[in-house]
CSV table of C-alpha atoms in Angstrom, one decimal:
chain,number,residue,atom,x,y,z
A,1,UNK,CA,-53.2,29.1,-28.8
A,2,UNK,CA,-49.6,27.8,-28.8
A,3,UNK,CA,-47.6,28.0,-25.8
A,4,UNK,CA,-43.9,29.1,-26.5
A,5,UNK,CA,-41.3,27.1,-24.7
A,6,UNK,CA,-39.0,29.3,-22.6
A,7,UNK,CA,-35.6,27.7,-23.1
A,8,UNK,CA,-32.7,29.2,-21.0
A,9,UNK,CA,-29.6,30.3,-22.7
A,10,UNK,CA,-26.8,27.7,-22.6
A,11,UNK,CA,-24.2,28.4,-20.3
A,12,UNK,CA,-20.5,28.5,-21.3
A,13,UNK,CA,-18.8,25.5,-19.6
A,14,UNK,CA,-15.5,23.8,-20.5
A,15,UNK,CA,-17.3,20.8,-22.2
A,16,UNK,CA,-19.0,22.6,-25.1
A,17,UNK,CA,-18.3,21.1,-28.5
A,18,UNK,CA,-18.4,23.1,-31.7
A,19,UNK,CA,-21.9,21.6,-32.2
A,20,UNK,CA,-23.0,23.2,-29.1
A,21,UNK,CA,-21.5,26.5,-29.4
A,22,UNK,CA,-23.8,27.6,-32.1
A,23,UNK,CA,-26.7,27.9,-29.3
A,24,UNK,CA,-24.7,30.5,-27.3
A,25,UNK,CA,-26.2,33.9,-27.1
A,26,UNK,CA,-29.7,33.2,-28.4
A,27,UNK,CA,-32.7,31.2,-27.4
A,28,UNK,CA,-33.7,30.5,-30.7
A,29,UNK,CA,-32.0,27.8,-32.8
A,30,UNK,CA,-31.5,28.0,-36.6
A,31,UNK,CA,-33.1,25.1,-38.8
A,32,UNK,CA,-29.4,23.4,-39.0
A,33,UNK,CA,-29.0,23.4,-35.0
A,34,UNK,CA,-32.5,22.3,-34.3
A,35,UNK,CA,-32.2,19.6,-36.9
A,36,UNK,CA,-28.9,18.3,-35.5
A,37,UNK,CA,-30.2,18.3,-32.0
A,38,UNK,CA,-33.3,16.3,-33.5
A,39,UNK,CA,-30.8,13.9,-35.0
A,40,UNK,CA,-28.9,13.7,-31.9
A,41,UNK,CA,-31.9,12.7,-29.9
A,42,UNK,CA,-33.2,10.1,-32.3
A,43,UNK,CA,-30.1,8.6,-33.9
A,44,UNK,CA,-26.9,9.4,-31.9
A,45,UNK,CA,-24.8,6.4,-31.2
A,46,UNK,CA,-25.3,4.6,-27.7
A,47,UNK,CA,-21.8,5.3,-26.0
A,48,UNK,CA,-20.6,2.5,-24.0
A,49,UNK,CA,-17.4,1.7,-22.1
A,50,UNK,CA,-16.6,-1.1,-24.5
A,51,UNK,CA,-18.2,-2.0,-27.8
A,52,UNK,CA,-17.5,-5.4,-26.9
A,53,UNK,CA,-20.4,-5.5,-24.3
A,54,UNK,CA,-22.8,-3.4,-26.5
A,55,UNK,CA,-24.9,-6.5,-27.4
A,56,UNK,CA,-25.8,-7.1,-23.8
A,57,UNK,CA,-27.6,-4.0,-23.0
A,58,UNK,CA,-31.1,-4.7,-22.3
A,59,UNK,CA,-33.6,-3.9,-24.9
A,60,UNK,CA,-35.8,-2.0,-22.8
A,61,UNK,CA,-33.2,0.6,-21.9
A,62,UNK,CA,-32.5,1.0,-25.4
A,63,UNK,CA,-35.9,1.4,-26.6
A,64,UNK,CA,-36.3,4.4,-23.9
A,65,UNK,CA,-33.2,6.2,-25.1
A,66,UNK,CA,-34.7,8.3,-27.6
A,67,UNK,CA,-37.6,9.6,-25.6
A,68,UNK,CA,-35.2,10.4,-22.9
A,69,UNK,CA,-32.9,12.3,-24.8
A,70,UNK,CA,-35.9,14.2,-26.2
A,71,UNK,CA,-36.8,15.1,-22.8
A,72,UNK,CA,-33.8,16.4,-21.8
A,73,UNK,CA,-33.4,18.6,-25.1
A,74,UNK,CA,-36.8,20.0,-24.1
A,75,UNK,CA,-35.3,20.8,-20.5
A,76,UNK,CA,-32.4,22.5,-21.9
A,77,UNK,CA,-29.9,20.0,-20.7
A,78,UNK,CA,-26.6,19.6,-22.2
A,79,UNK,CA,-25.6,16.5,-20.5
A,80,UNK,CA,-26.4,13.0,-21.1
A,81,UNK,CA,-29.4,11.4,-19.6
A,82,UNK,CA,-29.4,9.1,-16.6
A,83,UNK,CA,-30.2,6.3,-18.9
A,84,UNK,CA,-27.3,6.8,-21.1
A,85,UNK,CA,-25.0,6.9,-18.0
A,86,UNK,CA,-26.7,3.8,-16.7
A,87,UNK,CA,-25.9,2.1,-19.9
A,88,UNK,CA,-22.3,3.4,-19.9
A,89,UNK,CA,-21.9,2.3,-16.3
A,90,UNK,CA,-23.5,-1.2,-17.0
A,91,UNK,CA,-20.8,-1.9,-19.8
A,92,UNK,CA,-18.0,-0.5,-17.8
A,93,UNK,CA,-18.8,-2.9,-14.9
A,94,UNK,CA,-17.8,-5.7,-17.0
A,95,UNK,CA,-14.3,-4.4,-17.6
A,96,UNK,CA,-13.0,-4.2,-14.1
A,97,UNK,CA,-14.1,-3.9,-10.5
A,98,UNK,CA,-15.2,-0.3,-9.8
A,99,UNK,CA,-14.2,1.8,-6.8
A,100,UNK,CA,-16.7,2.2,-3.8
A,101,UNK,CA,-17.4,5.8,-5.0
A,102,UNK,CA,-18.3,4.4,-8.9
A,103,UNK,CA,-20.1,1.6,-7.3
A,104,UNK,CA,-22.3,4.0,-5.4
A,105,UNK,CA,-22.9,6.2,-8.5
A,106,UNK,CA,-23.7,3.0,-10.7
A,107,UNK,CA,-26.3,2.0,-8.2
A,108,UNK,CA,-27.7,5.4,-7.6
A,109,UNK,CA,-28.0,5.9,-11.4
A,110,UNK,CA,-29.6,2.4,-12.2
A,111,UNK,CA,-32.0,2.5,-9.4
A,112,UNK,CA,-33.0,6.0,-10.5
A,113,UNK,CA,-33.6,4.8,-13.9
A,114,UNK,CA,-35.6,1.8,-13.0
A,115,UNK,CA,-37.8,3.7,-10.7
A,116,UNK,CA,-38.3,6.9,-13.3
A,117,UNK,CA,-38.8,4.6,-16.2
A,118,UNK,CA,-40.3,1.4,-15.0
A,119,UNK,CA,-41.8,2.1,-11.8
A,120,UNK,CA,-39.3,-0.4,-10.0
A,121,UNK,CA,-38.2,0.3,-6.3
A,122,UNK,CA,-34.6,-1.3,-6.1
A,123,UNK,CA,-33.0,1.1,-3.8
A,124,UNK,CA,-33.1,-1.1,-0.6
A,125,UNK,CA,-32.4,-4.3,-2.5
A,126,UNK,CA,-29.0,-2.9,-3.6
A,127,UNK,CA,-28.6,-0.5,-0.8
A,128,UNK,CA,-28.2,2.2,-3.2
A,129,UNK,CA,-27.8,6.0,-1.9
A,130,UNK,CA,-30.9,7.8,-2.9
A,131,UNK,CA,-28.8,11.0,-2.7
A,132,UNK,CA,-25.2,11.4,-3.8
A,133,UNK,CA,-22.8,13.5,-1.9
A,134,UNK,CA,-21.1,16.5,-3.5
A,135,UNK,CA,-18.1,14.6,-4.7
A,136,UNK,CA,-20.0,11.9,-6.3
A,137,UNK,CA,-22.4,14.3,-7.8
A,138,UNK,CA,-19.6,16.2,-9.5
A,139,UNK,CA,-18.2,12.9,-10.9
A,140,UNK,CA,-21.5,11.8,-12.1
A,141,UNK,CA,-22.1,15.3,-13.7
A,142,UNK,CA,-18.6,15.2,-15.3
A,143,UNK,CA,-19.4,11.6,-16.8
A,144,UNK,CA,-22.7,13.1,-18.2
A,145,UNK,CA,-20.8,15.7,-19.9
A,146,UNK,CA,-18.4,13.5,-21.3
A,147,UNK,CA,-21.0,11.2,-22.8
A,148,UNK,CA,-22.9,14.0,-24.3
A,149,UNK,CA,-19.9,15.6,-25.9
A,150,UNK,CA,-18.6,12.2,-27.3
A,151,UNK,CA,-22.3,11.4,-28.7
A,152,UNK,CA,-22.5,14.5,-30.3
A,153,UNK,CA,-18.9,14.5,-31.9
A,154,UNK,CA,-19.3,11.0,-33.3
A,155,UNK,CA,-22.7,12.0,-34.6
A,156,UNK,CA,-21.3,15.1,-36.4
A,157,UNK,CA,-18.5,13.0,-37.8
A,158,UNK,CA,-21.1,10.5,-39.3
A,159,UNK,CA,-23.4,13.2,-40.6
A,160,UNK,CA,-20.4,14.6,-42.6
A,161,UNK,CA,-19.9,11.5,-44.4
């Protein structure tokens, strides 16, 4: 007997793109929307702060990206994964020094990714906060929404060609 997945209705927010709006008001997705979500998880571009640093992204992170996106899709998340944020912040760190707030966010996200994906405990080594305060959490969630939106916009443009 197949178990049906309970997927919560997407909530309206300011960061929804046209690609996301077709999920509003219905738990079931059309074939096109499901196909786009699958394509998004498997083939969407990796969003970086600057393409100049894209070739320095560790291969083990890139290999895990599709499965992390699929897991986020199955959870009904409409934000970038922590892995995607880690990659983005990694490339941003080469551009200019980060503020203390963004350094905390970067260390937190990186340590979470290393722990969740590879079982590596680096929290004490880099003195990373295990829990972010409300301000840093809101900044991280804003970044996650922005990466997700940009990723889907680029994929939509690429798929129209």
